[in-house]
PDB file of C-alpha atoms in Angstrom:
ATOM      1  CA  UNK Q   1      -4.078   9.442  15.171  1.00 89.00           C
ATOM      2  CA  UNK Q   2      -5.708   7.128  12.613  1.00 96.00           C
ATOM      3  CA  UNK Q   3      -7.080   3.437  13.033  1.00 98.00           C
ATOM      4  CA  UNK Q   4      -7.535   1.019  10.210  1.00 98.00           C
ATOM      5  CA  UNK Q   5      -9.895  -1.825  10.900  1.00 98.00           C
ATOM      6  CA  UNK Q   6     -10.251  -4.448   8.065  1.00 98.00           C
ATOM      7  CA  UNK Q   7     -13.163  -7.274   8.059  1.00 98.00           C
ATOM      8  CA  UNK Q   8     -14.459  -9.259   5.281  1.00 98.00           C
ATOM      9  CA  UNK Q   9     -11.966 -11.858   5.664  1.00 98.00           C
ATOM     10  CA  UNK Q  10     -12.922 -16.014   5.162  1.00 98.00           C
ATOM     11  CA  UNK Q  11     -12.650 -18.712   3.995  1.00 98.00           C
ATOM     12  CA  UNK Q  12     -14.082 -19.583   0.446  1.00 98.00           C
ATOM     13  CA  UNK Q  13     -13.995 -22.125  -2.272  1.00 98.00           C
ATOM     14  CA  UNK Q  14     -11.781 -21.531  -5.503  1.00 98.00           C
ATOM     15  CA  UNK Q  15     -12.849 -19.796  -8.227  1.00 98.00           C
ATOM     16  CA  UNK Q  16     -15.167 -18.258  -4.873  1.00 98.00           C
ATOM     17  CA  UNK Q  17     -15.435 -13.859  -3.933  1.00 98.00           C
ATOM     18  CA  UNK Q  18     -14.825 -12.361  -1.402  1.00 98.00           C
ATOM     19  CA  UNK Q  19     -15.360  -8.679  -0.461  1.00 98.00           C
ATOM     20  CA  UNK Q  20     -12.554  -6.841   2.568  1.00 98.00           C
ATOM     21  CA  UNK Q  21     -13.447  -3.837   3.893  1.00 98.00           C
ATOM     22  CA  UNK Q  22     -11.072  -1.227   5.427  1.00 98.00           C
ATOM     23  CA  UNK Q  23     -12.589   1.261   7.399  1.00 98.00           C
ATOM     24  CA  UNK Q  24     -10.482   4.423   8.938  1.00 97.00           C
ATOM     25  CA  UNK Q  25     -11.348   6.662  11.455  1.00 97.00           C
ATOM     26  CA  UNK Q  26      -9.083   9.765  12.996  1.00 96.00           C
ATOM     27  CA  UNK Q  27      -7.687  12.222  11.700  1.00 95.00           C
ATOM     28  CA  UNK Q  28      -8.509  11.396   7.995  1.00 95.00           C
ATOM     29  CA  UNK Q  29      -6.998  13.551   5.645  1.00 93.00           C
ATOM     30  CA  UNK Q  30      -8.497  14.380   2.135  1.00 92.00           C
ATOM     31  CA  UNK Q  31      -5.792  13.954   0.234  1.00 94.00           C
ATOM     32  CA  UNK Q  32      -4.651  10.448   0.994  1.00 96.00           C
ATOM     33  CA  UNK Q  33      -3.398   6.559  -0.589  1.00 97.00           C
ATOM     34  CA  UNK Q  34      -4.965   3.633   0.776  1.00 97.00           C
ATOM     35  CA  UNK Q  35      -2.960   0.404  -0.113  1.00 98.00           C
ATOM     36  CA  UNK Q  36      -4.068  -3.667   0.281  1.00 98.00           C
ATOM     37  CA  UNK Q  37      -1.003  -5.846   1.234  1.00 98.00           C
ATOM     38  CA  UNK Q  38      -0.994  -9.271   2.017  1.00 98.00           C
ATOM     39  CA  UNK Q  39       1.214 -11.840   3.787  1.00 98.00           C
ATOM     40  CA  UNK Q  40       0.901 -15.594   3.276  1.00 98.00           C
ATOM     41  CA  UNK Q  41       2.674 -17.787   5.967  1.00 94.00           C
ATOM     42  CA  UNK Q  42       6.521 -17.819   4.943  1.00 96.00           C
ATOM     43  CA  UNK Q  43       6.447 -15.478   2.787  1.00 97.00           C
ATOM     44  CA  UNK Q  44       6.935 -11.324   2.671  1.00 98.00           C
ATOM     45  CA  UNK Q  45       4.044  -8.995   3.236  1.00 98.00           C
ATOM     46  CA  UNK Q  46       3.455  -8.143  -1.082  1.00 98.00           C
ATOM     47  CA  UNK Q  47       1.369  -5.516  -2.092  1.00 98.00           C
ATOM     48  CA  UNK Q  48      -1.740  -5.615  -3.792  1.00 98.00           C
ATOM     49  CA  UNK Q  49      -3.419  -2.880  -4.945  1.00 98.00           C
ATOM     50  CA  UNK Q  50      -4.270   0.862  -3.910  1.00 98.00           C
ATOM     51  CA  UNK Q  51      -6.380   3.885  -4.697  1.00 98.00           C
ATOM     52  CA  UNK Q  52      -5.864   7.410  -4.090  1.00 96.00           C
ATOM     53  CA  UNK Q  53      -8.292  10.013  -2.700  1.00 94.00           C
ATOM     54  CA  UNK Q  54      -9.052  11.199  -6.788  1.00 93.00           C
ATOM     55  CA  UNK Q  55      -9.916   7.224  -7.308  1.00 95.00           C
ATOM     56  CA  UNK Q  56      -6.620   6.762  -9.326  1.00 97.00           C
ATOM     57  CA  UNK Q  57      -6.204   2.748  -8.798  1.00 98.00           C
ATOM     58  CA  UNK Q  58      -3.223   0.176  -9.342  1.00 98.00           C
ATOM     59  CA  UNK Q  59      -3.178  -3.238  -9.214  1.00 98.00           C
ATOM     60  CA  UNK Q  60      -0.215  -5.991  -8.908  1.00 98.00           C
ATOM     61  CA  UNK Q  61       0.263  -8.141 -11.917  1.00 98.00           C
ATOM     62  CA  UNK Q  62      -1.053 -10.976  -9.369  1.00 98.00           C
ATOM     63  CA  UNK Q  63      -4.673  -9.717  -8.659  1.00 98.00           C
ATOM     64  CA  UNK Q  64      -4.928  -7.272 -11.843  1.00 97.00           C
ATOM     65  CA  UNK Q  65      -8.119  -8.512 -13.795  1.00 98.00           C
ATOM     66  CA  UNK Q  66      -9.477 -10.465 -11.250  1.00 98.00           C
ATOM     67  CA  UNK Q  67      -9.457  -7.701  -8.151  1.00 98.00           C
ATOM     68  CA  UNK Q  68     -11.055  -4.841  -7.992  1.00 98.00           C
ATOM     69  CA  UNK Q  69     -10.227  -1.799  -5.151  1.00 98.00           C
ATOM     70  CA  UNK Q  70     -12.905   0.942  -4.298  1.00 98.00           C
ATOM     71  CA  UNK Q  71     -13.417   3.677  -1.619  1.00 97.00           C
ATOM     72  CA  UNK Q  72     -16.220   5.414  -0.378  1.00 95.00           C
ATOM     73  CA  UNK Q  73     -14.568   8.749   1.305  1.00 89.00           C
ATOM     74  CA  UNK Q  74     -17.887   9.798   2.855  1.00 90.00           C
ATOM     75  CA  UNK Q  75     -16.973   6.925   5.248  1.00 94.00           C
ATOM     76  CA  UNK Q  76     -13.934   6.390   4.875  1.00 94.00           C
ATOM     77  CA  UNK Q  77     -13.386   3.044   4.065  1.00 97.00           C
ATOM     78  CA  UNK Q  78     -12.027   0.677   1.575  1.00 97.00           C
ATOM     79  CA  UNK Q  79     -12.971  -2.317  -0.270  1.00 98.00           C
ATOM     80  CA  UNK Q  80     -11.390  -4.738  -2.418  1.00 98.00           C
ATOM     81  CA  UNK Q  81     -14.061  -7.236  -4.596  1.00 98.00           C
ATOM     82  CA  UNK Q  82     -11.698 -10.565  -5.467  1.00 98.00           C
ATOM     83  CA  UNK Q  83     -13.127 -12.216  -7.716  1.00 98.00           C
ATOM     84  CA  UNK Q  84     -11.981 -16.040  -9.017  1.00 98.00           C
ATOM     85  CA  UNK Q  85     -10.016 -16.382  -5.917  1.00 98.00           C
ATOM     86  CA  UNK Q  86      -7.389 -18.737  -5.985  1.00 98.00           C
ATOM     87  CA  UNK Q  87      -5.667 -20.807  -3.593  1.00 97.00           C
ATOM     88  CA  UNK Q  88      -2.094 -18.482  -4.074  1.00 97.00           C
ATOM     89  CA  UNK Q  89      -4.800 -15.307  -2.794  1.00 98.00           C
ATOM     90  CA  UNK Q  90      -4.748 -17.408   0.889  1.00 98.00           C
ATOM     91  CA  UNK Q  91      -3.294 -14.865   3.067  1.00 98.00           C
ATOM     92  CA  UNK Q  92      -3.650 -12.150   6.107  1.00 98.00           C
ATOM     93  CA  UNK Q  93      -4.613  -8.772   4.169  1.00 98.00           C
ATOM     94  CA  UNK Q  94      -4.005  -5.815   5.824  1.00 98.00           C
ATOM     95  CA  UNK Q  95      -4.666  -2.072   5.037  1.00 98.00           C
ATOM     96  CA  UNK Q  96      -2.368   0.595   4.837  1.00 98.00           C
ATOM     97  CA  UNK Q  97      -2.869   4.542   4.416  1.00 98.00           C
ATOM     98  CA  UNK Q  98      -0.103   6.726   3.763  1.00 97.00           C
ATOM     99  CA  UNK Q  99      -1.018  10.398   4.071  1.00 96.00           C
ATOM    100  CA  UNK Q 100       0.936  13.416   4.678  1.00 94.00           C
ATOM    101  CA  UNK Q 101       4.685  11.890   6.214  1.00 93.00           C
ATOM    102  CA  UNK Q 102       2.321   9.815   7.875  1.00 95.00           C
ATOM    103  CA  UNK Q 103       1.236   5.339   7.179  1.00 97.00           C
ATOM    104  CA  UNK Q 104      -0.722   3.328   9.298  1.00 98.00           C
ATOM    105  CA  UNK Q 105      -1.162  -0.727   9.435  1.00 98.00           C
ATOM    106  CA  UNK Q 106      -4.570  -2.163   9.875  1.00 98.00           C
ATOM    107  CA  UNK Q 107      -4.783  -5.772  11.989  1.00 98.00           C
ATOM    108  CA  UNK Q 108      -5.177  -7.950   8.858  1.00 98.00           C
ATOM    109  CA  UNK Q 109      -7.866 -10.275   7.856  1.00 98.00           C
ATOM    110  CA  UNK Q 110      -7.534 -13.169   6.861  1.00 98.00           C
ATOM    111  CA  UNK Q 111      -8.747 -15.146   3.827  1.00 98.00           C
ATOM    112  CA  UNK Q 112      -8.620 -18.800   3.562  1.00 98.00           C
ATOM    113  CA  UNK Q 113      -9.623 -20.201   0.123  1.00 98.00           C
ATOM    114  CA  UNK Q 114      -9.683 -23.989  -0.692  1.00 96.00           C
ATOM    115  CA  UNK Q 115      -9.110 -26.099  -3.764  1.00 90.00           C
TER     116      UNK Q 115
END
């Protein structure tokens, strides 16, 4: 089985960074998606961003510009660098890896950012 453990969460000023990690552990395969979702209280769980195992990387019109996903597969883990954080980017942010007929949730982390 797999387990997704994000950290980096807190809470920061606007205009602020922030960097999540997502680390996986398990049975990891190599050819995999990792996807950043986020849920803000009241509101659906959106997605964010991914990046596949090749580093192919998408963004939502939201983040795209101001986010920036990475992976480092000799670890397995995740990272997304936001950058001129906003208070709309306040939300839990949870991992997800889809691999195989296989997807896994992380806990979430959250981020708190003032104005």
């Amino acid at each position: 089985q797999v387990q997704l453990v994000e950290s980096g969460g807190g809470l920061v000023q606007a205009g602020g960074s922030l960097r999540l990690s997502c680390a996986a552990s398990g049975s990891i395969f190599s050819d995999n998606i990792m996807r950043w979702y986020r849920q803000a209280p009241g509101k659906q769980r959106e997605y964010v961003a991914a990046i596949t195992s090749g580093g192919i990387t998408d963004y939502a019109a939201s983040v795209e510009g101001r986010f920036t996903i990475s992976r480092d597969t000799a670890i397995n883990t995740m990272y997304l660098q936001m950058n001129s954080l906003k208070p709309e980017d306040a939300a839990v942010y949870y991992c997800r890896l889809l691999q195989s007929q296989y997807a896994y949730w992380g806990q979430g982390t959250q981020v708190t950012v003032s104005s």
